[in-house]
Short mmCIF file of C-alpha atoms and ligand atoms in Angstrom, two decimals:
data_model
loop_
_atom_site.label_atom_id
_atom_site.label_comp_id
_atom_site.label_asym_id
_atom_site.label_seq_id
_atom_site.Cartn_x
_atom_site.Cartn_y
_atom_site.Cartn_z
CA MET A 1 22.36 3.60 -5.46
CA GLU A 2 21.34 6.54 -7.64
CA ARG A 3 23.07 6.10 -10.80
CA ARG A 4 24.18 8.84 -13.40
CA PHE A 5 21.49 9.34 -16.08
CA ASP A 6 20.60 10.68 -19.21
CA THR A 7 17.96 11.58 -21.02
CA SER A 8 18.73 9.62 -24.21
CA GLU A 9 16.78 6.56 -25.34
CA ARG A 10 19.98 4.48 -25.01
CA CYS A 11 20.44 5.40 -21.26
CA ALA A 12 17.11 3.95 -20.71
CA ARG A 13 17.85 0.67 -23.13
CA GLY A 14 20.86 0.37 -20.87
CA LEU A 15 19.50 0.63 -17.47
CA ASP A 16 16.96 -1.82 -18.60
CA ARG A 17 19.60 -4.66 -19.88
CA ASP A 18 21.52 -4.07 -16.47
CA ASP A 19 18.69 -5.00 -14.22
CA PRO A 20 18.60 -8.24 -12.25
CA LEU A 21 14.56 -8.12 -12.39
CA SER A 22 13.97 -7.69 -15.79
CA PRO A 23 13.01 -11.52 -16.07
CA PHE A 24 9.72 -10.93 -13.85
CA ARG A 25 7.84 -9.03 -16.52
CA ASP A 26 7.30 -11.94 -18.28
CA ARG A 27 5.24 -13.87 -15.35
CA PHE A 28 2.38 -10.71 -15.94
CA TYR A 29 -0.20 -10.06 -18.04
CA ILE A 30 0.58 -6.23 -19.42
CA PRO A 31 -2.99 -4.84 -20.85
CA ALA A 32 -1.94 -4.61 -24.35
CA GLY A 33 -0.49 -1.70 -26.15
CA THR A 34 -0.05 0.19 -22.30
CA ILE A 35 2.74 1.30 -20.20
CA TYR A 36 0.70 0.97 -17.09
CA VAL A 37 2.40 2.43 -14.62
CA ASP A 38 -0.81 2.42 -12.15
CA GLY A 39 0.35 -0.92 -10.32
CA ASN A 40 -0.06 1.33 -6.98
CA SER A 41 -3.88 1.70 -7.33
CA LEU A 42 -4.44 -1.95 -8.44
CA GLY A 43 -1.07 -4.32 -9.48
CA LEU A 44 -1.18 -6.52 -12.61
CA LEU A 45 -2.03 -10.39 -12.74
CA SER A 46 0.60 -12.35 -12.79
CA ARG A 47 0.74 -16.41 -14.32
CA ASP A 48 1.22 -17.46 -10.47
CA ALA A 49 -1.15 -15.64 -9.02
CA GLU A 50 -3.49 -16.99 -12.15
CA ARG A 51 -1.85 -20.15 -10.79
CA SER A 52 -2.90 -20.27 -7.43
CA LEU A 53 -6.27 -18.96 -8.09
CA GLN A 54 -6.97 -21.46 -10.80
CA ARG A 55 -5.92 -24.54 -8.22
CA VAL A 56 -8.25 -23.60 -5.87
CA VAL A 57 -11.47 -22.70 -8.39
CA HIS A 58 -10.67 -26.50 -9.18
CA GLU A 59 -10.71 -27.99 -5.78
CA TRP A 60 -13.80 -26.52 -5.00
CA ARG A 61 -14.76 -27.85 -8.34
CA THR A 62 -13.54 -31.57 -7.54
CA LYS A 63 -13.70 -31.41 -3.71
CA GLY A 64 -16.79 -29.35 -2.50
CA ILE A 65 -16.31 -28.97 1.37
CA LYS A 66 -13.31 -31.06 1.54
CA GLY A 67 -11.03 -28.27 0.37
CA TRP A 68 -11.40 -26.59 4.00
CA LEU A 69 -9.19 -29.34 4.93
CA ASP A 70 -7.70 -30.99 1.68
CA GLY A 71 -6.74 -27.75 -0.33
CA GLU A 72 -3.00 -27.98 -1.10
CA VAL A 73 -3.35 -25.83 0.91
CA PRO A 74 -6.33 -26.53 3.18
CA TRP A 75 -8.63 -23.48 3.04
CA PHE A 76 -8.83 -23.54 6.68
CA HIS A 77 -5.54 -22.33 7.06
CA LEU A 78 -4.45 -20.40 4.27
CA ALA A 79 -4.88 -16.49 6.06
CA GLU A 80 -1.96 -17.97 8.59
CA ARG A 81 -0.21 -19.38 5.66
CA LEU A 82 -0.30 -15.93 3.22
CA GLY A 83 0.36 -14.36 6.52
CA GLU A 84 3.28 -16.72 7.52
CA MET A 85 4.65 -15.57 4.07
CA ALA A 86 4.09 -11.73 4.45
CA ALA A 87 6.28 -12.08 7.54
CA PRO A 88 9.56 -11.24 5.86
CA LEU A 89 8.10 -8.45 4.20
CA VAL A 90 7.65 -6.09 7.10
CA GLY A 91 10.04 -7.96 9.95
CA ALA A 92 7.74 -10.15 11.69
CA GLU A 93 7.24 -13.43 13.37
CA PRO A 94 5.02 -15.23 11.26
CA ALA A 95 1.99 -16.00 14.01
CA GLU A 96 2.22 -11.88 13.91
CA VAL A 97 0.39 -11.36 10.75
CA VAL A 98 -2.38 -12.53 8.98
CA ALA A 99 -4.29 -12.18 5.70
CA THR A 100 -7.99 -11.01 6.99
CA GLY A 101 -10.56 -8.34 6.13
CA THR A 102 -10.03 -5.20 4.56
CA THR A 103 -8.04 -2.55 5.11
CA THR A 104 -10.66 -0.25 6.73
CA PHE A 105 -12.27 -2.75 8.55
CA ASN A 106 -9.04 -3.72 10.19
CA ILE A 107 -8.21 -0.12 11.01
CA HIS A 108 -11.93 -0.69 12.98
CA SER A 109 -10.77 -4.05 14.63
CA LEU A 110 -7.44 -2.81 15.73
CA VAL A 111 -8.47 0.57 16.98
CA SER A 112 -11.05 -0.51 19.19
CA THR A 113 -8.89 -2.84 20.61
CA PHE A 114 -6.69 -0.32 21.34
CA TYR A 115 -8.68 3.08 21.71
CA HIS A 116 -10.10 2.77 25.28
CA PRO A 117 -10.21 6.42 26.12
CA ARG A 118 -10.13 7.46 30.22
CA ASN A 119 -7.59 9.66 32.30
CA GLY A 120 -7.27 12.57 29.89
CA ARG A 121 -5.84 10.22 27.86
CA THR A 122 -7.96 10.46 25.10
CA LYS A 123 -7.00 11.74 21.87
CA ILE A 124 -5.58 10.32 18.25
CA ILE A 125 -3.21 11.56 16.05
CA ALA A 126 -3.79 11.43 12.55
CA SER A 127 -2.46 12.72 9.66
CA SER A 128 -4.87 15.67 7.53
CA LEU A 129 -2.83 14.27 4.23
CA ASP A 130 -4.42 10.34 5.12
CA PHE A 131 -6.04 8.41 2.66
CA PRO A 132 -10.08 9.31 3.80
CA THR A 133 -11.06 6.18 4.71
CA ASP A 134 -8.69 6.00 7.64
CA ILE A 135 -9.96 9.61 8.72
CA TYR A 136 -13.55 8.14 8.78
CA ALA A 137 -13.02 4.93 10.68
CA LEU A 138 -11.28 7.41 13.14
CA LYS A 139 -13.90 9.76 13.70
CA SER A 140 -16.33 7.02 13.72
CA GLN A 141 -14.20 5.19 16.93
CA ILE A 142 -13.97 8.36 18.61
CA ALA A 143 -18.11 8.54 18.20
CA LEU A 144 -18.78 5.14 18.85
CA SER A 145 -16.54 6.38 22.60
CA GLY A 146 -18.87 8.61 22.96
CA LEU A 147 -16.73 11.35 22.56
CA LYS A 148 -16.33 14.32 19.61
CA PRO A 149 -14.24 13.61 16.71
CA ASP A 150 -13.88 17.29 16.44
CA GLU A 151 -12.00 17.36 19.70
CA GLU A 152 -10.56 13.95 19.77
CA LEU A 153 -8.74 13.83 16.38
CA LEU A 154 -5.64 15.56 16.16
CA LEU A 155 -4.63 16.01 12.23
CA VAL A 156 -1.22 16.71 11.56
CA PRO A 157 -0.10 19.52 10.00
CA LEU A 158 -1.96 21.60 10.59
CA ASP A 159 -1.98 23.21 7.13
CA GLY A 160 -2.70 20.41 5.36
CA HIS A 161 0.50 20.76 2.81
CA SER A 162 3.26 18.38 2.16
CA PRO A 163 6.03 17.12 3.25
CA LEU A 164 5.03 16.17 6.63
CA GLU A 165 7.22 16.77 8.92
CA GLU A 166 7.87 13.89 11.17
CA SER A 167 9.04 16.62 13.87
CA ALA A 168 5.58 18.29 13.82
CA ILE A 169 3.92 14.76 14.50
CA ILE A 170 6.37 14.44 17.84
CA ASP A 171 5.78 17.64 18.89
CA SER A 172 1.98 17.18 18.80
CA MET A 173 2.32 13.85 20.49
CA SER A 174 1.74 14.54 24.76
CA GLY A 175 0.25 12.13 27.62
CA LYS A 176 -3.18 12.99 26.11
CA VAL A 177 -3.00 11.17 23.18
CA ALA A 178 -3.95 7.39 23.29
CA LEU A 179 -3.33 6.04 20.00
CA ILE A 180 -1.47 7.51 16.90
CA LEU A 181 -2.79 6.08 13.56
CA LEU A 182 -0.58 7.47 10.29
CA PRO A 183 0.15 6.05 7.10
CA SER A 184 3.71 4.86 6.23
CA VAL A 185 3.70 6.55 2.76
CA LEU A 186 1.14 9.32 1.78
CA TYR A 187 -0.91 8.43 -1.00
CA ARG A 188 -0.60 11.69 -2.72
CA SER A 189 2.78 12.60 -2.29
CA GLY A 190 4.60 9.56 -2.33
CA GLN A 191 6.46 10.45 0.61
CA LEU A 192 7.46 7.71 3.39
CA LEU A 193 7.11 8.83 7.00
CA ASP A 194 10.10 7.63 9.59
CA MET A 195 7.74 5.01 11.26
CA GLU A 196 11.10 4.01 13.66
CA ALA A 197 11.58 7.24 14.77
CA LEU A 198 7.89 7.91 15.21
CA THR A 199 7.46 4.82 16.98
CA GLU A 200 10.27 5.37 19.34
CA ALA A 201 8.82 8.66 20.31
CA ALA A 202 5.05 7.52 20.72
CA HIS A 203 6.06 4.88 23.49
CA ARG A 204 8.27 7.83 25.17
CA TYR A 205 4.37 8.69 26.00
CA GLY A 206 3.17 5.78 26.60
CA ILE A 207 1.21 5.62 22.92
CA ILE A 208 0.08 3.19 21.07
CA ILE A 209 0.71 3.82 17.51
CA GLY A 210 -0.03 2.34 14.27
CA PHE A 211 0.78 2.16 10.18
CA ASP A 212 -1.58 2.00 7.10
CA CYS A 213 1.06 0.36 4.94
CA SER A 214 -1.35 0.16 1.73
CA HIS A 215 1.84 2.27 -0.23
CA SER A 216 4.24 0.56 0.89
CA ILE A 217 3.99 -3.07 1.34
CA GLY A 218 5.36 -4.79 -1.73
CA ALA A 219 8.01 -1.60 -2.50
CA VAL A 220 9.65 -0.96 0.81
CA PRO A 221 10.75 -3.15 3.69
CA HIS A 222 9.45 -2.25 6.48
CA TYR A 223 11.01 -3.69 10.78
CA PHE A 224 8.34 -3.73 12.95
CA ASP A 225 9.63 -6.18 15.13
CA ARG A 226 13.09 -4.21 15.41
CA TRP A 227 10.98 -0.94 15.98
CA GLY A 228 8.13 -1.98 18.43
CA VAL A 229 5.60 -1.26 16.24
CA ASP A 230 1.83 -1.76 17.55
CA PHE A 231 -0.26 -3.02 14.86
CA ALA A 232 -0.43 -2.44 10.88
CA VAL A 233 -2.52 -3.03 8.31
CA TRP A 234 -2.27 -2.87 4.45
CA CYS A 235 -3.90 -4.18 1.24
CA SER A 236 -2.54 -6.42 -0.78
CA TYR A 237 -4.17 -5.34 -4.17
CA LYS A 238 -2.04 -2.63 -5.06
CA TYR A 239 2.26 -3.43 -4.68
CA LEU A 240 1.53 -7.05 -3.90
CA ASN A 241 -0.63 -7.79 -7.15
CA GLY A 242 -2.90 -10.11 -5.19
CA GLY A 243 -6.04 -8.88 -7.48
CA PRO A 244 -9.51 -7.16 -7.06
CA GLY A 245 -10.70 -8.42 -4.06
CA SER A 246 -7.87 -10.18 -2.28
CA PRO A 247 -7.99 -9.72 1.11
CA ALA A 248 -5.85 -7.36 3.48
CA PHE A 249 -3.53 -7.92 5.94
CA LEU A 250 -2.85 -7.04 9.68
CA TYR A 251 0.23 -6.93 12.16
CA LEU A 252 -0.09 -7.27 15.79
CA ASN A 253 2.94 -7.14 17.80
CA LYS A 254 2.75 -10.35 19.98
CA ARG A 255 3.06 -8.83 22.82
CA HIS A 256 -0.50 -7.88 22.26
CA PHE A 257 -1.92 -11.00 21.72
CA ASP A 258 -3.13 -11.51 24.96
CA ARG A 259 -5.41 -8.01 24.82
CA TYR A 260 -9.23 -8.94 23.83
CA PRO A 261 -10.40 -8.58 19.91
CA ALA A 262 -12.67 -5.63 19.99
CA LEU A 263 -14.82 -7.54 17.09
CA ALA A 264 -15.00 -11.16 17.75
CA GLY A 265 -15.64 -13.59 15.53
CA TRP A 266 -15.39 -17.34 15.20
CA PHE A 267 -12.57 -17.32 13.11
CA GLY A 268 -10.47 -15.61 15.67
CA CYS A 269 -10.72 -18.98 18.01
CA ILE A 270 -8.30 -20.97 18.76
CA LYS A 271 -8.24 -22.85 15.49
CA GLU A 272 -7.89 -26.64 17.04
CA ARG A 273 -11.19 -25.77 18.98
CA GLN A 274 -12.76 -23.54 16.50
CA PHE A 275 -15.40 -26.44 15.75
CA ASP A 276 -16.49 -26.99 19.36
CA MET A 277 -19.04 -24.55 18.87
CA ASN A 278 -18.60 -23.22 22.61
CA LEU A 279 -19.86 -19.66 23.49
CA ALA A 280 -17.42 -18.41 25.34
CA PHE A 281 -14.80 -16.84 22.74
CA GLU A 282 -11.23 -18.03 23.24
CA HIS A 283 -9.22 -16.04 20.74
CA ALA A 284 -5.71 -17.46 18.90
CA PRO A 285 -2.85 -16.09 20.57
CA SER A 286 -1.72 -14.76 17.68
CA ALA A 287 -2.75 -12.25 14.99
CA GLY A 288 -5.12 -14.78 13.59
CA GLY A 289 -6.94 -13.94 16.91
CA TRP A 290 -8.39 -10.82 14.93
CA GLN A 291 -9.74 -12.52 11.81
CA VAL A 292 -13.99 -12.31 12.16
CA SER A 293 -15.13 -14.59 9.23
CA SER A 294 -14.69 -16.99 6.54
CA PRO A 295 -12.22 -15.85 4.31
CA GLY A 296 -12.89 -15.21 1.35
CA ILE A 297 -11.00 -17.70 -0.20
CA LEU A 298 -10.73 -17.18 -4.11
CA GLY A 299 -8.97 -13.47 -3.25
CA ALA A 300 -6.77 -15.28 -1.38
CA ALA A 301 -5.94 -17.50 -3.41
CA ALA A 302 -5.00 -15.52 -5.81
CA ALA A 303 -2.38 -13.72 -3.34
CA GLN A 304 -0.64 -16.16 -2.85
CA GLY A 305 0.92 -16.91 -5.98
CA ALA A 306 1.15 -13.36 -6.15
CA LEU A 307 3.39 -13.15 -3.11
CA GLU A 308 5.56 -16.05 -3.83
CA ILE A 309 6.35 -14.14 -6.85
CA THR A 310 7.13 -10.62 -4.60
CA LEU A 311 9.40 -13.22 -2.20
CA GLU A 312 11.51 -14.44 -4.97
CA ALA A 313 12.45 -11.23 -6.21
CA GLY A 314 12.80 -10.10 -2.41
CA ILE A 315 12.00 -7.34 -1.27
CA GLY A 316 15.66 -5.60 -0.88
CA ARG A 317 15.84 -6.18 -4.53
CA ILE A 318 12.61 -4.57 -5.43
CA ARG A 319 13.01 -1.44 -3.32
CA GLU A 320 16.40 -1.06 -5.05
CA LYS A 321 14.98 -0.88 -8.24
CA SER A 322 11.90 1.11 -7.26
CA LEU A 323 14.30 3.70 -5.93
CA THR A 324 16.88 4.19 -9.10
CA MET A 325 13.57 3.86 -11.44
CA THR A 326 11.73 6.98 -9.06
CA GLY A 327 15.26 8.67 -9.05
CA TYR A 328 15.50 8.04 -13.13
CA LEU A 329 11.55 9.79 -13.68
CA ILE A 330 12.53 12.85 -11.47
CA PHE A 331 15.26 13.33 -12.99
CA LEU A 332 13.57 12.64 -16.23
CA ALA A 333 10.62 15.28 -15.22
CA ASP A 334 13.12 18.00 -14.40
CA ALA A 335 14.80 17.76 -17.34
CA LEU A 336 12.58 17.14 -20.18
CA LEU A 337 9.15 18.26 -18.51
CA GLY A 338 10.24 21.15 -15.97
CA PRO A 339 10.80 24.08 -17.68
CA GLU A 340 7.75 25.96 -19.92
CA PRO A 341 5.90 24.97 -21.51
CA TYR A 342 5.50 21.81 -20.10
CA ALA A 343 5.64 23.38 -16.38
CA PHE A 344 5.72 20.12 -14.42
CA SER A 345 7.35 20.14 -10.86
CA ILE A 346 7.88 17.17 -8.51
CA GLY A 347 5.37 16.28 -5.66
CA THR A 348 7.41 13.94 -3.75
CA PRO A 349 10.45 14.36 -1.24
CA ARG A 350 13.84 14.05 -3.72
CA GLU A 351 15.85 12.18 -0.87
CA ALA A 352 15.62 8.67 -1.28
CA ALA A 353 14.97 7.85 2.19
CA ARG A 354 11.85 9.61 1.67
CA ARG A 355 10.66 8.43 -0.94
CA GLY A 356 7.73 5.20 -1.24
CA GLY A 357 7.39 3.60 -4.44
CA HIS A 358 5.63 6.59 -6.75
CA VAL A 359 6.52 9.83 -7.79
CA ALA A 360 3.76 12.45 -8.30
CA LEU A 361 3.77 14.58 -11.07
CA VAL A 362 2.33 17.84 -9.93
CA HIS A 363 0.77 19.86 -13.37
CA GLU A 364 -1.04 22.87 -11.38
CA ARG A 365 -2.99 23.98 -14.36
CA GLU A 366 -4.42 20.57 -16.54
CA ALA A 367 -3.49 17.89 -14.70
CA MET A 368 -6.90 16.05 -15.29
CA ARG A 369 -6.71 16.51 -19.16
CA ILE A 370 -3.34 15.71 -19.71
CA LYS A 371 -3.86 12.62 -17.84
CA GLU A 372 -7.19 12.12 -20.23
CA ALA A 373 -4.43 12.38 -23.64
CA LEU A 374 -2.17 10.06 -21.48
CA ILE A 375 -5.11 7.32 -21.05
CA GLU A 376 -5.63 7.88 -25.03
CA ARG A 377 -2.07 6.99 -25.96
CA GLY A 378 -2.03 4.02 -23.57
CA VAL A 379 -0.22 4.98 -20.68
CA ILE A 380 -2.44 4.42 -17.74
CA PRO A 381 -1.03 6.13 -15.00
CA ASP A 382 -3.76 7.62 -12.29
CA TYR A 383 -4.89 11.00 -11.22
CA ARG A 384 -5.58 12.60 -7.74
CA PRO A 385 -7.10 15.48 -7.97
CA PRO A 386 -6.71 18.80 -8.47
CA ASP A 387 -3.18 18.50 -9.61
CA ILE A 388 -1.29 15.51 -9.47
CA ILE A 389 -0.29 12.66 -11.73
CA ARG A 390 0.86 9.52 -10.07
CA ILE A 391 2.97 7.35 -11.70
CA ALA A 392 4.25 4.20 -10.08
CA PRO A 393 7.17 2.57 -11.58
CA ILE A 394 6.73 -1.27 -10.49
CA PRO A 395 9.99 -3.01 -10.44
CA LEU A 396 8.30 -6.37 -11.04
CA TYR A 397 7.01 -5.33 -14.37
CA ASN A 398 7.61 -1.98 -15.69
CA THR A 399 10.68 -1.05 -17.80
CA TYR A 400 13.18 2.45 -17.71
CA HIS A 401 12.19 2.23 -20.98
CA GLU A 402 8.46 3.08 -20.48
CA LEU A 403 9.71 5.40 -18.33
CA TRP A 404 11.76 7.34 -21.21
CA ARG A 405 8.64 6.89 -23.08
CA LEU A 406 5.87 8.20 -20.50
CA ALA A 407 8.58 11.41 -20.65
CA VAL A 408 8.33 11.85 -24.30
CA VAL A 409 4.57 11.21 -24.66
CA LEU A 410 4.22 13.86 -22.17
CA ARG A 411 6.31 16.52 -23.91
CA GLU A 412 3.93 15.56 -27.26
CA ILE A 413 0.92 16.11 -25.24
CA VAL A 414 1.97 19.51 -24.11
CA ASP A 415 3.75 20.51 -27.37
CA THR A 416 0.83 19.82 -29.59
CA GLY A 417 -2.10 20.85 -27.29
CA ALA A 418 -3.37 17.33 -27.61
CA PHE A 419 -5.36 17.80 -24.17
CA GLU A 420 -7.05 20.98 -24.69
CA LYS A 421 -10.05 18.86 -26.32
CA TYR A 422 -11.19 17.35 -23.47
CA ASP A 423 -13.52 18.34 -21.22
CA VAL A 424 -12.93 19.11 -17.79
CA LYS A 425 -15.52 17.15 -16.36
CA ARG A 426 -14.70 14.05 -13.50
CA ARG A 427 -15.08 10.65 -13.92
CA LEU A 428 -16.61 8.91 -11.63
CA ILE A 429 -13.39 6.91 -10.77
CA PRO A 430 -10.91 9.42 -11.81
C1 PLP B 501 -5.64 1.74 -0.61
C2 PLP B 501 -5.94 2.38 0.51
C3 PLP B 501 -6.38 1.67 1.85
C4 PLP B 501 -7.89 0.77 0.89
O1 PLP B 501 -8.59 0.92 1.85
P1 PLP B 501 -9.61 -0.53 1.89
O2 PLP B 501 -10.60 -0.76 3.09
O3 PLP B 501 -8.77 -1.83 1.51
O4 PLP B 501 -10.66 -0.37 0.61
C5 PLP B 501 -6.92 2.36 2.43
N1 PLP B 501 -5.92 2.77 3.13
C6 PLP B 501 -4.83 3.27 2.54
C7 PLP B 501 -3.71 4.20 3.11
C8 PLP B 501 -4.97 2.65 0.90
O5 PLP B 501 -3.78 3.60 0.31
#
């Protein structure tokens, strides 16, 4: 899959010419004058998402409450419909996926469903390299169970450095562990974990395992049913381009449908009986049973068009292009940005099978100010303190030529010392 690259502009043009996904770029609104490589923080608006959003706004305008049953996709069924659409992206059956809530909320909901510490099985394994919200949620779940987070939460690796070795996680498993929650892709380094091997090992110890796939959904294929994963969550505003305010998703393996949703709410009812308004809660025997409240229909509407694009392009082709793009970027960084005075290094594993969708460019001294200089030049990356500039080439709308330009601009910023004029103060959102 990795092809031969060179540092010429011609090479970049040639890669774009041979790219079967290049027509998709025209369906996105690229902010004027920018090279947007921040799609792993907030994906861009597509015409498709805009259209499905406008359709629902029109339905609201013309039908009022009737939109719940008379919408083109009835609002009452939109969350399940989006789940059905997302199911092939994660290797699930339609009933195992639903669009609902937020990532952090869904972690609370599923962890409280599965985490019942007793009989010496009280611990939770997570990673010290996790996105912090996952850790906040796990600690509060442990505290809600009357236990001490510092005693029950095992964070791997102990030294907090990447890469995170699967073997170190597996070594920490034991009969004392009740639950594991790990990211599929680490948000800083972009390392992809071997979810299949981790699931297999967890189940050998009788441990429930779930994954936060916010950084892999829409970039990497998943096979949850085949791997036997117990549950998963992800957001839809990164690689899925669902937009700010778009709903998160949850996956629940069907062998768990008869568990009781710990955080019950009326939208989790069996749909045919939801409006009977019974006080006894009967949850739907599907991921939908873990819904709580009326869905945010406007956010969900945009996610529909966005998902259609991803499905049309195909996750296999997306992954293939993503790996070629990240491979090309790593090649350019090694060739053009590694040696002094540039001094960038790569914080992402080099093996394709261990890479998610973005590349962490590490600059120990000046990452923050170099990021500022990039933004002034119309390049939108993101920055994770203290030393990482994350570059996410999005197969649906970025080009190889943009990556080549990015490397040229980075050299210019260092050559001219242009970064030196920026203040070292942090912004509210880095
Ligand atoms: C983006 C992201 C989240 C976001 O959580 P929200 O509750 O949707 O704000 C959570 N976890 C990970 C790993 C993420 O990358």
